[in-house]
Short mmCIF file of C-alpha atoms and ligand atoms in Angstrom, two decimals:
data_model
loop_
_atom_site.label_atom_id
_atom_site.label_comp_id
_atom_site.label_asym_id
_atom_site.label_seq_id
_atom_site.Cartn_x
_atom_site.Cartn_y
_atom_site.Cartn_z
CA MET Q 532 -0.26 -0.13 0.24
CA ALA Q 533 1.70 3.51 -0.93
CA LYS Q 534 1.69 5.88 1.28
CA ALA Q 535 -0.79 8.60 2.06
CA LYS Q 536 -0.39 12.53 2.99
CA THR Q 537 -2.34 14.73 3.63
CA TYR Q 538 -2.17 18.15 1.79
CA TYR Q 539 -4.43 21.43 1.91
CA PHE Q 540 -5.19 22.85 -1.37
CA CYS Q 541 -7.20 26.51 -2.11
CA ARG Q 542 -10.58 25.61 -3.15
CA GLU Q 543 -9.68 29.45 -5.37
CA CYS Q 544 -6.48 28.78 -7.36
CA GLY Q 545 -5.27 25.08 -6.44
CA TYR Q 546 -2.46 25.93 -4.01
CA GLN Q 547 -1.04 23.65 -2.00
CA SER Q 548 -0.01 23.36 1.44
CA SER Q 549 0.97 20.99 4.17
CA GLY Q 550 -1.31 22.78 6.63
CA TRP Q 551 -4.28 24.47 6.97
CA LEU Q 552 -4.12 27.89 6.48
CA GLY Q 553 -7.18 30.75 7.01
CA ARG Q 554 -5.77 33.16 3.84
CA CYS Q 555 -3.89 31.55 0.79
CA PRO Q 556 -1.10 33.27 0.08
CA GLU Q 557 -2.01 33.11 -3.37
CA CYS Q 558 -4.89 34.09 -4.29
CA GLY Q 559 -5.58 36.15 -0.87
CA LYS Q 560 -9.44 34.48 -0.78
CA TRP Q 561 -10.55 33.56 3.15
CA ASN Q 562 -11.58 30.10 4.22
CA THR Q 563 -11.18 28.56 1.15
CA PHE Q 564 -8.74 25.35 2.30
CA ASP Q 565 -9.26 22.03 1.84
CA GLU Q 566 -7.80 19.00 3.11
CA GLU Q 567 -7.02 16.38 0.56
CA VAL Q 568 -5.54 12.64 0.92
CA VAL Q 569 -2.89 12.17 -1.74
CA GLN Q 570 -0.68 8.64 -2.27
CA SER Q 571 2.71 8.90 -2.71
CA VAL Q 572 3.55 9.35 -6.75
CA ALA Q 573 6.35 6.77 -5.66
CA HIS Q 574 3.77 3.54 -5.80
CA ALA Q 575 1.58 4.44 -8.78
CA THR Q 576 0.42 3.08 -11.97
CA PRO Q 577 3.45 3.45 -14.61
CA GLN Q 578 0.35 5.12 -16.29
CA ALA Q 579 0.64 7.89 -13.41
CA LYS Q 580 4.30 8.44 -13.08
CA GLY Q 581 4.22 9.27 -17.41
CA ARG Q 582 3.04 7.30 -19.98
CA GLY Q 583 5.34 5.61 -22.39
CA GLN Q 584 7.29 9.00 -21.92
CA VAL Q 585 9.35 9.21 -24.48
CA ALA Q 586 12.47 11.57 -24.72
CA SER Q 587 11.79 15.07 -27.04
CA LEU Q 588 14.97 16.21 -28.22
CA PRO Q 589 15.35 20.36 -28.88
CA LYS Q 590 15.12 21.10 -32.31
CA ARG Q 591 15.75 24.45 -34.10
CA ILE Q 592 12.86 26.15 -34.53
CA GLN Q 593 12.54 26.36 -38.78
CA ASP Q 594 12.85 22.31 -38.31
CA VAL Q 595 10.11 22.06 -36.47
CA GLU Q 596 6.80 21.09 -38.56
CA SER Q 597 4.17 23.13 -38.94
CA ASN Q 598 1.17 21.23 -38.47
CA ALA Q 599 -1.22 24.52 -37.92
CA THR Q 600 -3.20 23.69 -41.43
CA GLN Q 601 -3.91 20.32 -40.37
CA ARG Q 602 -7.32 21.22 -38.48
CA TRP Q 603 -9.71 18.87 -38.11
CA THR Q 604 -13.72 20.29 -38.83
CA THR Q 605 -15.88 18.94 -36.25
CA ARG Q 606 -18.59 19.56 -39.48
CA CYS Q 607 -20.16 22.35 -37.45
CA ASP Q 608 -19.85 25.89 -38.82
CA GLU Q 609 -19.68 27.49 -34.82
CA LEU Q 610 -18.18 24.95 -33.02
CA ASP Q 611 -15.36 25.06 -35.95
CA ARG Q 612 -16.14 29.15 -36.19
CA VAL Q 613 -15.05 29.24 -32.02
CA LEU Q 614 -11.98 27.07 -31.88
CA GLY Q 615 -10.53 28.79 -34.93
CA GLY Q 616 -11.47 26.83 -37.31
CA GLY Q 617 -10.82 23.17 -36.14
CA ILE Q 618 -9.94 21.03 -33.95
CA VAL Q 619 -6.03 20.76 -33.59
CA PRO Q 620 -4.55 17.81 -32.92
CA GLY Q 621 -3.02 16.54 -29.89
CA SER Q 622 -4.93 19.78 -27.77
CA LEU Q 623 -6.86 19.60 -25.21
CA LEU Q 624 -9.76 21.31 -25.01
CA LEU Q 625 -12.61 21.84 -21.85
CA LEU Q 626 -16.16 23.08 -22.82
CA GLY Q 627 -17.51 24.35 -19.32
CA GLY Q 628 -21.14 25.32 -18.39
CA GLU Q 629 -24.00 25.21 -16.21
CA PRO Q 630 -25.98 22.04 -15.74
CA GLY Q 631 -28.37 21.37 -18.53
CA ILE Q 632 -26.95 23.87 -20.87
CA GLY Q 633 -26.51 20.94 -23.06
CA LYS Q 634 -22.37 20.29 -22.70
CA SER Q 635 -23.28 16.73 -23.08
CA THR Q 636 -25.42 16.94 -26.02
CA LEU Q 637 -22.77 19.45 -27.50
CA LEU Q 638 -20.03 16.61 -27.71
CA LEU Q 639 -22.53 13.53 -28.72
CA GLN Q 640 -23.63 15.46 -31.69
CA THR Q 641 -20.29 16.55 -32.63
CA ALA Q 642 -19.05 13.30 -31.78
CA LEU Q 643 -21.41 11.62 -34.01
CA VAL Q 644 -21.45 13.77 -36.96
CA MET Q 645 -17.67 13.50 -36.77
CA SER Q 646 -18.28 10.28 -38.84
CA HIS Q 647 -14.74 10.96 -40.55
CA VAL Q 648 -12.58 9.53 -37.17
CA ARG Q 649 -12.99 7.29 -34.83
CA ILE Q 650 -14.05 8.93 -31.07
CA LEU Q 651 -14.29 7.49 -27.59
CA TYR Q 652 -16.85 9.27 -25.67
CA VAL Q 653 -15.91 8.48 -22.34
CA SER Q 654 -18.89 9.24 -19.82
CA GLY Q 655 -18.64 9.40 -15.82
CA GLU Q 656 -22.44 10.62 -15.70
CA GLU Q 657 -24.28 8.47 -17.93
CA SER Q 658 -24.57 4.75 -18.84
CA GLU Q 659 -24.38 3.48 -22.21
CA GLU Q 660 -28.26 3.33 -22.91
CA GLN Q 661 -28.58 6.95 -21.28
CA ILE Q 662 -26.48 8.15 -23.99
CA LYS Q 663 -28.49 5.64 -27.07
CA MET Q 664 -31.03 7.42 -25.64
CA ARG Q 665 -29.89 10.49 -26.26
CA ALA Q 666 -28.42 9.92 -29.82
CA ASP Q 667 -31.54 8.74 -30.35
CA ARG Q 668 -33.13 12.50 -29.77
CA ILE Q 669 -30.57 14.10 -31.95
CA ALA Q 670 -31.94 13.61 -35.41
CA GLY Q 671 -30.06 14.15 -38.53
CA THR Q 672 -26.89 13.31 -37.56
CA GLY Q 673 -25.40 11.15 -40.42
CA LYS Q 674 -24.55 7.71 -39.42
CA PRO Q 675 -21.56 7.56 -37.22
CA GLU Q 676 -19.53 4.24 -38.06
CA GLU Q 677 -16.63 3.94 -35.50
CA CYS Q 678 -18.01 6.18 -32.30
CA TYR Q 679 -17.68 4.65 -29.24
CA VAL Q 680 -19.08 4.84 -26.10
CA VAL Q 681 -18.55 3.76 -22.79
CA SER Q 682 -19.38 4.75 -19.02
CA GLU Q 683 -16.54 4.62 -16.91
CA THR Q 684 -15.06 7.12 -14.54
CA VAL Q 685 -11.46 5.32 -13.58
CA MET Q 686 -8.93 7.02 -15.60
CA GLU Q 687 -6.73 3.78 -15.69
CA ARG Q 688 -9.49 2.32 -17.17
CA ILE Q 689 -9.99 4.76 -19.11
CA PHE Q 690 -6.39 4.55 -20.72
CA GLU Q 691 -7.18 0.88 -21.42
CA HIS Q 692 -9.85 1.35 -23.56
CA ILE Q 693 -8.08 4.22 -25.05
CA ASP Q 694 -5.46 1.38 -25.53
CA ALA Q 695 -8.15 -0.95 -27.02
CA VAL Q 696 -9.89 1.18 -29.31
CA LYS Q 697 -7.62 3.51 -30.44
CA PRO Q 698 -9.36 6.63 -31.21
CA GLN Q 699 -8.50 9.58 -33.08
CA LEU Q 700 -10.89 11.62 -30.63
CA VAL Q 701 -11.43 11.15 -27.00
CA ILE Q 702 -14.19 12.88 -25.57
CA VAL Q 703 -14.23 12.52 -21.85
CA ASP Q 704 -17.69 13.91 -20.20
CA SER Q 705 -16.35 15.53 -17.33
CA ILE Q 706 -13.88 15.59 -15.91
CA GLN Q 707 -15.00 16.02 -11.90
CA THR Q 708 -16.64 12.57 -12.28
CA VAL Q 709 -13.21 10.68 -13.13
CA THR Q 710 -10.58 8.99 -10.59
CA THR Q 711 -7.09 8.36 -10.52
CA GLU Q 712 -5.84 5.36 -8.21
CA THR Q 713 -3.33 7.62 -8.07
CA VAL Q 714 -4.90 9.88 -5.53
CA GLU Q 715 -7.06 9.01 -2.74
CA SER Q 716 -8.85 11.91 -2.14
CA GLY Q 717 -13.11 12.14 -3.86
CA ALA Q 718 -14.11 12.70 -7.29
CA GLY Q 719 -14.03 16.20 -7.88
CA SER Q 720 -11.24 17.27 -5.63
CA ILE Q 721 -8.82 19.54 -6.28
CA SER Q 722 -5.96 17.19 -6.49
CA GLN Q 723 -8.30 14.47 -8.50
CA ILE Q 724 -9.21 16.81 -11.10
CA ARG Q 725 -5.72 18.16 -10.87
CA GLU Q 726 -3.83 14.55 -11.67
CA CYS Q 727 -6.30 13.69 -14.28
CA THR Q 728 -6.46 16.65 -16.35
CA THR Q 729 -2.85 16.38 -16.52
CA GLN Q 730 -2.61 12.86 -17.36
CA LEU Q 731 -4.97 13.34 -20.53
CA GLN Q 732 -2.70 16.19 -21.23
CA ARG Q 733 0.09 13.87 -21.51
CA TYR Q 734 -1.71 11.47 -23.24
CA ALA Q 735 -2.83 14.32 -26.10
CA LYS Q 736 0.74 15.42 -26.68
CA GLU Q 737 2.57 12.73 -26.94
CA SER Q 738 -0.42 10.38 -28.75
CA ASN Q 739 -1.40 13.49 -30.83
CA VAL Q 740 -4.99 12.43 -29.89
CA PRO Q 741 -7.09 15.46 -29.15
CA VAL Q 742 -9.34 15.13 -26.05
CA LEU Q 743 -12.04 17.12 -25.01
CA LEU Q 744 -12.94 17.57 -21.66
CA VAL Q 745 -16.63 18.89 -19.88
CA GLY Q 746 -15.90 20.76 -17.00
CA HIS Q 747 -18.72 21.84 -14.65
CA ILE Q 748 -19.16 25.17 -13.42
CA THR Q 749 -19.87 26.78 -10.02
CA LYS Q 750 -22.63 28.65 -8.64
CA ASP Q 751 -20.24 32.17 -8.73
CA GLY Q 752 -20.10 31.38 -12.41
CA THR Q 753 -16.34 29.81 -12.46
CA LEU Q 754 -15.07 26.62 -13.19
CA ALA Q 755 -14.73 24.07 -10.64
CA GLY Q 756 -11.57 22.43 -9.83
CA PRO Q 757 -8.88 24.97 -9.51
CA LYS Q 758 -7.47 27.76 -11.97
CA VAL Q 759 -4.59 25.30 -12.66
CA MET Q 760 -6.88 22.94 -15.01
CA GLU Q 761 -7.51 26.46 -16.71
CA HIS Q 762 -4.01 26.60 -17.36
CA ILE Q 763 -3.46 23.04 -18.97
CA VAL Q 764 -5.73 23.37 -20.75
CA ASP Q 765 -5.36 24.47 -24.87
CA ALA Q 766 -8.65 26.22 -25.34
CA VAL Q 767 -11.33 26.89 -22.19
CA LEU Q 768 -14.76 27.10 -24.22
CA GLN Q 769 -17.53 28.37 -22.30
CA PHE Q 770 -21.30 27.25 -23.67
CA GLU Q 771 -23.67 29.60 -21.92
CA GLY Q 772 -27.68 30.88 -22.32
CA ASP Q 773 -30.44 31.22 -20.13
CA ARG Q 774 -31.86 28.13 -20.09
CA ASN Q 775 -35.72 29.50 -19.91
CA TYR Q 776 -34.83 30.39 -23.74
CA GLY Q 777 -33.35 28.10 -26.81
CA PHE Q 778 -29.93 30.76 -27.20
CA ARG Q 779 -26.44 29.38 -26.48
CA ILE Q 780 -23.74 30.93 -27.10
CA LEU Q 781 -20.27 29.10 -27.16
CA ARG Q 782 -17.41 31.41 -26.24
CA ALA Q 783 -13.53 30.82 -26.20
CA LEU Q 784 -12.28 32.05 -22.97
CA LYS Q 785 -9.07 31.22 -23.85
CA ASN Q 786 -7.30 29.58 -27.12
CA ARG Q 787 -3.44 28.76 -27.33
CA PHE Q 788 -4.83 28.29 -31.17
CA GLY Q 789 -7.38 31.02 -32.08
CA SER Q 790 -8.67 33.97 -31.77
CA THR Q 791 -11.15 34.50 -28.36
CA ALA Q 792 -13.11 37.28 -30.45
CA GLU Q 793 -15.15 34.82 -31.50
CA ILE Q 794 -18.66 32.92 -30.75
CA GLY Q 795 -20.76 30.26 -31.74
CA ILE Q 796 -24.67 30.93 -31.61
CA PHE Q 797 -26.94 27.68 -31.47
CA GLU Q 798 -30.66 27.03 -30.70
CA MET Q 799 -31.72 23.81 -28.23
CA ARG Q 800 -34.44 22.36 -29.97
CA GLY Q 801 -36.25 19.04 -29.36
CA ASN Q 802 -34.06 16.95 -31.70
CA GLY Q 803 -30.39 18.54 -30.33
CA LEU Q 804 -28.50 21.74 -30.59
CA CYS Q 805 -29.11 23.67 -33.95
CA GLU Q 806 -26.62 26.25 -35.43
CA VAL Q 807 -27.92 29.81 -35.62
CA SER Q 808 -26.16 31.68 -38.49
CA ASN Q 809 -27.66 34.96 -38.40
CA PRO Q 810 -28.95 35.22 -35.05
CA SER Q 811 -30.26 38.65 -36.03
CA ALA Q 812 -33.14 37.68 -37.72
CA LEU Q 813 -34.03 35.29 -34.10
CA LEU Q 814 -33.26 37.93 -31.28
CA LEU Q 815 -35.44 40.86 -32.57
CA SER Q 816 -38.48 40.07 -32.08
CA HIS Q 817 -40.23 41.66 -35.29
CA ARG Q 818 -43.10 43.97 -33.73
CA ASP Q 819 -45.27 45.83 -36.00
CA GLU Q 820 -46.96 47.57 -32.59
CA GLN Q 821 -45.77 50.71 -32.00
CA LEU Q 822 -44.77 50.23 -28.01
CA SER Q 823 -42.47 52.18 -25.46
CA GLY Q 824 -39.89 51.00 -24.28
CA ALA Q 825 -37.72 49.08 -26.49
CA ALA Q 826 -34.91 50.11 -28.68
CA VAL Q 827 -32.67 47.92 -31.13
CA ALA Q 828 -29.00 47.33 -30.34
CA ALA Q 829 -26.24 46.67 -33.28
CA THR Q 830 -24.01 44.82 -30.73
CA LEU Q 831 -20.55 42.86 -32.08
CA GLU Q 832 -20.58 39.76 -30.21
CA GLY Q 833 -16.82 39.07 -30.59
CA VAL Q 834 -16.69 40.32 -34.81
CA ARG Q 835 -20.05 38.93 -35.39
CA PRO Q 836 -22.92 41.74 -34.82
CA MET Q 837 -25.68 40.71 -33.32
CA PHE Q 838 -28.79 43.12 -32.64
CA VAL Q 839 -31.07 42.70 -29.64
CA GLU Q 840 -33.47 44.53 -28.49
CA VAL Q 841 -33.61 46.45 -24.90
CA GLN Q 842 -36.64 46.04 -23.70
CA SER Q 843 -37.68 48.73 -19.83
CA LEU Q 844 -40.13 49.07 -18.26
CA VAL Q 845 -39.97 52.45 -16.18
CA SER Q 846 -42.91 53.19 -13.12
CA SER Q 847 -43.56 54.64 -10.31
CA ALA Q 848 -42.48 53.43 -6.98
CA VAL Q 849 -44.71 51.98 -5.15
CA TYR Q 850 -42.44 51.76 -1.77
CA GLY Q 851 -39.65 54.30 -0.50
CA THR Q 852 -36.42 52.04 -2.30
CA PRO Q 853 -37.54 51.92 -6.00
CA GLN Q 854 -36.80 48.70 -7.55
CA ARG Q 855 -33.92 47.80 -10.27
CA ASN Q 856 -33.64 45.16 -12.32
CA ALA Q 857 -31.48 44.20 -15.20
CA ASN Q 858 -31.49 41.47 -16.74
CA GLY Q 859 -28.52 40.68 -18.69
CA PHE Q 860 -27.05 43.60 -18.93
CA ASP Q 861 -24.61 45.06 -16.07
CA MET Q 862 -26.61 46.65 -12.91
CA ARG Q 863 -23.68 48.63 -12.17
CA ARG Q 864 -24.11 50.10 -16.28
CA MET Q 865 -27.67 50.83 -16.04
CA ASN Q 866 -27.74 53.18 -12.27
CA MET Q 867 -24.40 54.83 -14.42
CA LEU Q 868 -26.76 55.08 -17.53
CA LEU Q 869 -29.48 56.67 -15.06
CA ALA Q 870 -27.83 58.80 -12.75
CA VAL Q 871 -26.58 59.94 -16.46
CA LEU Q 872 -29.85 60.05 -17.33
CA GLU Q 873 -31.40 62.10 -14.18
CA LYS Q 874 -28.26 64.88 -14.40
CA ARG Q 875 -27.67 65.58 -18.37
CA CYS Q 876 -31.72 64.97 -19.43
CA GLY Q 877 -33.39 66.38 -16.15
CA PHE Q 878 -35.58 63.43 -15.67
CA LYS Q 879 -36.18 62.14 -12.27
CA LEU Q 880 -35.45 58.62 -12.32
CA GLY Q 881 -34.04 58.58 -9.21
CA ALA Q 882 -37.96 57.57 -7.09
CA LYS Q 883 -39.27 55.40 -10.31
CA ASP Q 884 -38.25 51.30 -10.39
CA VAL Q 885 -36.57 50.41 -13.82
CA PHE Q 886 -36.90 47.12 -15.28
CA LEU Q 887 -34.48 46.23 -18.30
CA ASN Q 888 -34.43 42.85 -19.97
CA MET Q 889 -32.41 41.97 -23.26
CA ALA Q 890 -35.23 39.69 -25.25
CA GLY Q 891 -33.70 36.36 -25.85
CA GLY Q 892 -32.39 35.64 -22.75
CA LEU Q 893 -28.99 36.63 -24.05
CA ARG Q 894 -26.18 38.25 -21.76
CA VAL Q 895 -24.75 40.86 -24.06
CA SER Q 896 -21.25 42.90 -22.49
CA ASP Q 897 -20.88 44.85 -25.87
CA PRO Q 898 -21.03 48.80 -24.55
CA ALA Q 899 -22.55 49.49 -27.52
CA LEU Q 900 -26.01 48.57 -26.20
CA ASP Q 901 -25.46 51.71 -23.90
CA LEU Q 902 -27.34 54.05 -26.38
CA ALA Q 903 -30.44 51.50 -26.71
CA VAL Q 904 -30.42 51.22 -23.39
CA ALA Q 905 -30.54 55.07 -22.70
CA CYS Q 906 -32.97 55.72 -25.24
CA SER Q 907 -35.38 52.54 -24.51
CA ILE Q 908 -35.52 53.89 -20.77
CA LEU Q 909 -35.57 57.45 -22.08
CA SER Q 910 -38.72 55.87 -23.92
CA SER Q 911 -40.19 54.12 -21.06
CA ASN Q 912 -40.37 57.18 -19.16
CA VAL Q 913 -42.06 59.57 -21.14
CA ASP Q 914 -44.21 56.69 -22.64
CA ILE Q 915 -43.37 57.11 -26.68
CA ALA Q 916 -42.65 54.68 -29.21
CA VAL Q 917 -39.35 54.21 -30.64
CA SER Q 918 -39.58 52.75 -34.18
CA PRO Q 919 -38.88 49.45 -34.58
CA ARG Q 920 -36.59 50.41 -37.74
CA TYR Q 921 -34.16 52.14 -35.65
CA CYS Q 922 -31.54 51.18 -33.95
CA PHE Q 923 -28.92 52.74 -32.35
CA ALA Q 924 -25.04 52.46 -31.40
CA ALA Q 925 -22.68 53.58 -29.31
CA GLU Q 926 -21.77 54.01 -25.70
CA VAL Q 927 -22.74 56.67 -23.44
CA GLY Q 928 -20.18 58.71 -21.20
CA LEU Q 929 -20.47 59.95 -17.36
CA SER Q 930 -20.52 63.67 -18.65
CA GLY Q 931 -23.41 62.21 -21.38
CA GLU Q 932 -21.95 62.41 -24.09
CA VAL Q 933 -21.86 59.66 -26.49
CA ARG Q 934 -19.23 58.00 -27.83
CA PRO Q 935 -17.53 56.22 -30.63
CA VAL Q 936 -17.34 52.21 -30.71
CA SER Q 937 -15.31 49.59 -32.75
CA ARG Q 938 -15.89 48.44 -35.93
CA ILE Q 939 -18.68 50.94 -36.75
CA GLY Q 940 -18.90 50.06 -40.17
CA SER Q 941 -20.06 46.20 -39.55
CA ARG Q 942 -22.93 47.60 -37.44
CA VAL Q 943 -24.05 50.16 -40.10
CA GLY Q 944 -24.06 47.60 -42.91
CA GLU Q 945 -25.37 44.81 -41.31
CA ALA Q 946 -28.13 47.45 -39.97
CA ALA Q 947 -28.99 48.30 -43.12
CA ARG Q 948 -28.82 44.69 -44.83
CA LEU Q 949 -31.33 43.42 -42.00
CA GLY Q 950 -33.59 46.59 -43.70
CA PHE Q 951 -33.17 49.08 -40.42
CA GLU Q 952 -34.28 52.61 -41.85
CA ARG Q 953 -32.36 54.70 -39.13
CA ILE Q 954 -28.53 53.72 -36.69
CA PHE Q 955 -27.85 56.12 -34.42
CA ILE Q 956 -24.12 56.64 -33.78
CA SER Q 957 -21.89 59.18 -31.91
CA LYS Q 958 -20.83 62.07 -33.99
CA TYR Q 959 -17.17 60.75 -33.46
CA ASP Q 960 -17.63 57.98 -35.37
CA THR Q 961 -18.95 59.30 -39.20
CA ARG Q 962 -15.12 59.84 -40.15
CA ASN Q 963 -15.57 55.79 -39.71
CA LEU Q 964 -17.65 55.07 -42.03
CA GLY Q 965 -17.04 54.45 -45.68
CA ASN Q 966 -19.91 53.59 -47.70
CA GLU Q 967 -21.45 51.53 -45.77
CA ARG Q 968 -24.06 54.26 -44.65
CA GLN Q 969 -25.54 53.67 -48.34
CA GLY Q 970 -28.95 52.43 -47.32
CA ILE Q 971 -29.31 53.39 -44.15
CA GLU Q 972 -29.77 56.88 -42.79
CA VAL Q 973 -27.21 57.88 -40.32
CA VAL Q 974 -27.72 59.88 -37.24
CA ALA Q 975 -24.67 60.61 -35.68
CA VAL Q 976 -25.74 62.64 -32.62
CA GLY Q 977 -22.85 63.84 -29.74
CA VAL Q 978 -24.67 63.84 -25.83
CA ILE Q 979 -27.11 62.24 -25.80
CA GLU Q 980 -30.23 65.22 -25.12
CA GLU Q 981 -29.57 65.39 -29.01
CA ALA Q 982 -30.90 61.89 -29.40
CA PHE Q 983 -33.52 62.84 -27.27
CA ARG Q 984 -34.69 65.36 -29.44
CA ALA Q 985 -34.57 63.71 -32.25
CA LEU Q 986 -36.73 61.02 -31.08
CA PHE Q 987 -39.24 62.28 -29.19
CA SER Q 988 -39.82 65.81 -29.92
P1 TYD G 807 -26.64 18.16 -21.18
O1 TYD G 807 -26.53 17.89 -22.43
O2 TYD G 807 -27.49 16.82 -20.55
O3 TYD G 807 -27.13 19.06 -20.49
P2 TYD G 807 -25.46 19.45 -19.80
O4 TYD G 807 -24.32 18.17 -20.17
O5 TYD G 807 -24.69 20.66 -19.72
O6 TYD G 807 -25.50 19.10 -17.88
O7 TYD G 807 -28.37 19.22 -21.71
C1 TYD G 807 -30.04 18.87 -21.17
C2 TYD G 807 -30.95 20.16 -21.44
O8 TYD G 807 -31.44 19.84 -23.30
C3 TYD G 807 -32.13 19.57 -20.74
O9 TYD G 807 -32.67 20.43 -20.12
C4 TYD G 807 -32.83 19.21 -22.08
C5 TYD G 807 -32.20 19.15 -22.94
N1 TYD G 807 -32.53 19.15 -24.56
C6 TYD G 807 -33.05 19.24 -25.42
O10 TYD G 807 -34.19 20.14 -25.19
N2 TYD G 807 -33.46 18.89 -26.74
C7 TYD G 807 -32.76 17.79 -26.85
O11 TYD G 807 -32.50 16.86 -27.76
C8 TYD G 807 -31.74 17.18 -25.65
C9 TYD G 807 -30.84 16.02 -26.50
C10 TYD G 807 -31.60 17.63 -24.56
MG1 MG G 808 -23.87 17.11 -19.26
#
């Protein structure tokens, strides 16, 4: 029996200490240390010591073969886009997301359509029958010939399955459920996650087989397990969206082989995830009625234009303290915009309840939303509708100035393409416009009052 040792690990950053500490010297968080029993590696199985360690010799950089072009397409444009063109052989990818968001569905669906590669799908959460049931539910997947599924949680046995199947792509759902015999603490503990991720990374690098991991997310939205896992893997993808709506956004938080600006958009349907190549058309509510409190923002997610309808409701506060609520938008930013409107436009919003919502349940963080948010609040306040054929793209500064935003050309171009009549932008942005302004009326404003006057008087 191997010698067992007890260590303490910081839940936040994975810092290891031989004794309990109240405050982590690495990340500074309080009360984050957990005790874990770790078996000494001296008696560990050969796998754990390093699977088939090959000595690699230093090479001159010009002699190293570049395999950048050899990406494997996942046959899903949205996923390929986020990955930077496909899966790089030998890479270790982590897919995070809240429970029930669709991580398993996305990966199983990918495994089913990638019929050109031999895939081993290891699930620690579902039995083979349950995986099959899910696969039956996902329609239109073609005919996977070599997609092997196995329900397994022990790392050593997963490597046996890998040796038997010799897959070209391995999927592990989820890293929190697998354990290695070399570490004694339970599944999902920091030392287990760290050790299993390291073993899989070693396997991926040595065999040139890409490995896709699913990772759970904690209550506060970070990937469960220490930050060290994010350092080990080559790319961290996050799957997010409101579970009550069908839309899902896939973002790259880190990508060693591509840009982190790209996003993929999916819709969860009864028969699996559907790619959404034209999100604007879906996110706009296509209303005919003139309703106050709605304004369309021309936002960009990464490099993709996405038009979102901002809805707000301003009403007199019944209770002493006015209620403020924002769905899909930063509350602090909303409070700042309310203060700007109060100071610059003279609206007494301090005594009003303000509710803000992004249609479609998506969380957008583009500063270009500001002008649409401000105009939608003003529209609800004065109870005059903003035409659904108008859209907005500008940031609002603290003194009420309307500021330029990135890539105004693609926003205006997309607005014209979608058939909007007018787009409100910052006057400092007009010089960045080329011939995109043809087919749409561009209204350039310098301060928020100008936008208000143009719309409501
Ligand atoms: P799942 O992939 O199990 O989520 P995760 O692995 O991230 O926890 O997704 C589960 C949800 O997706 C579940 O609530 C049911 C729904 N779903 C569909 O709407 N359509 C489908 O075709 C499938 C397979 C799941
Ligand atoms: Mg799952």
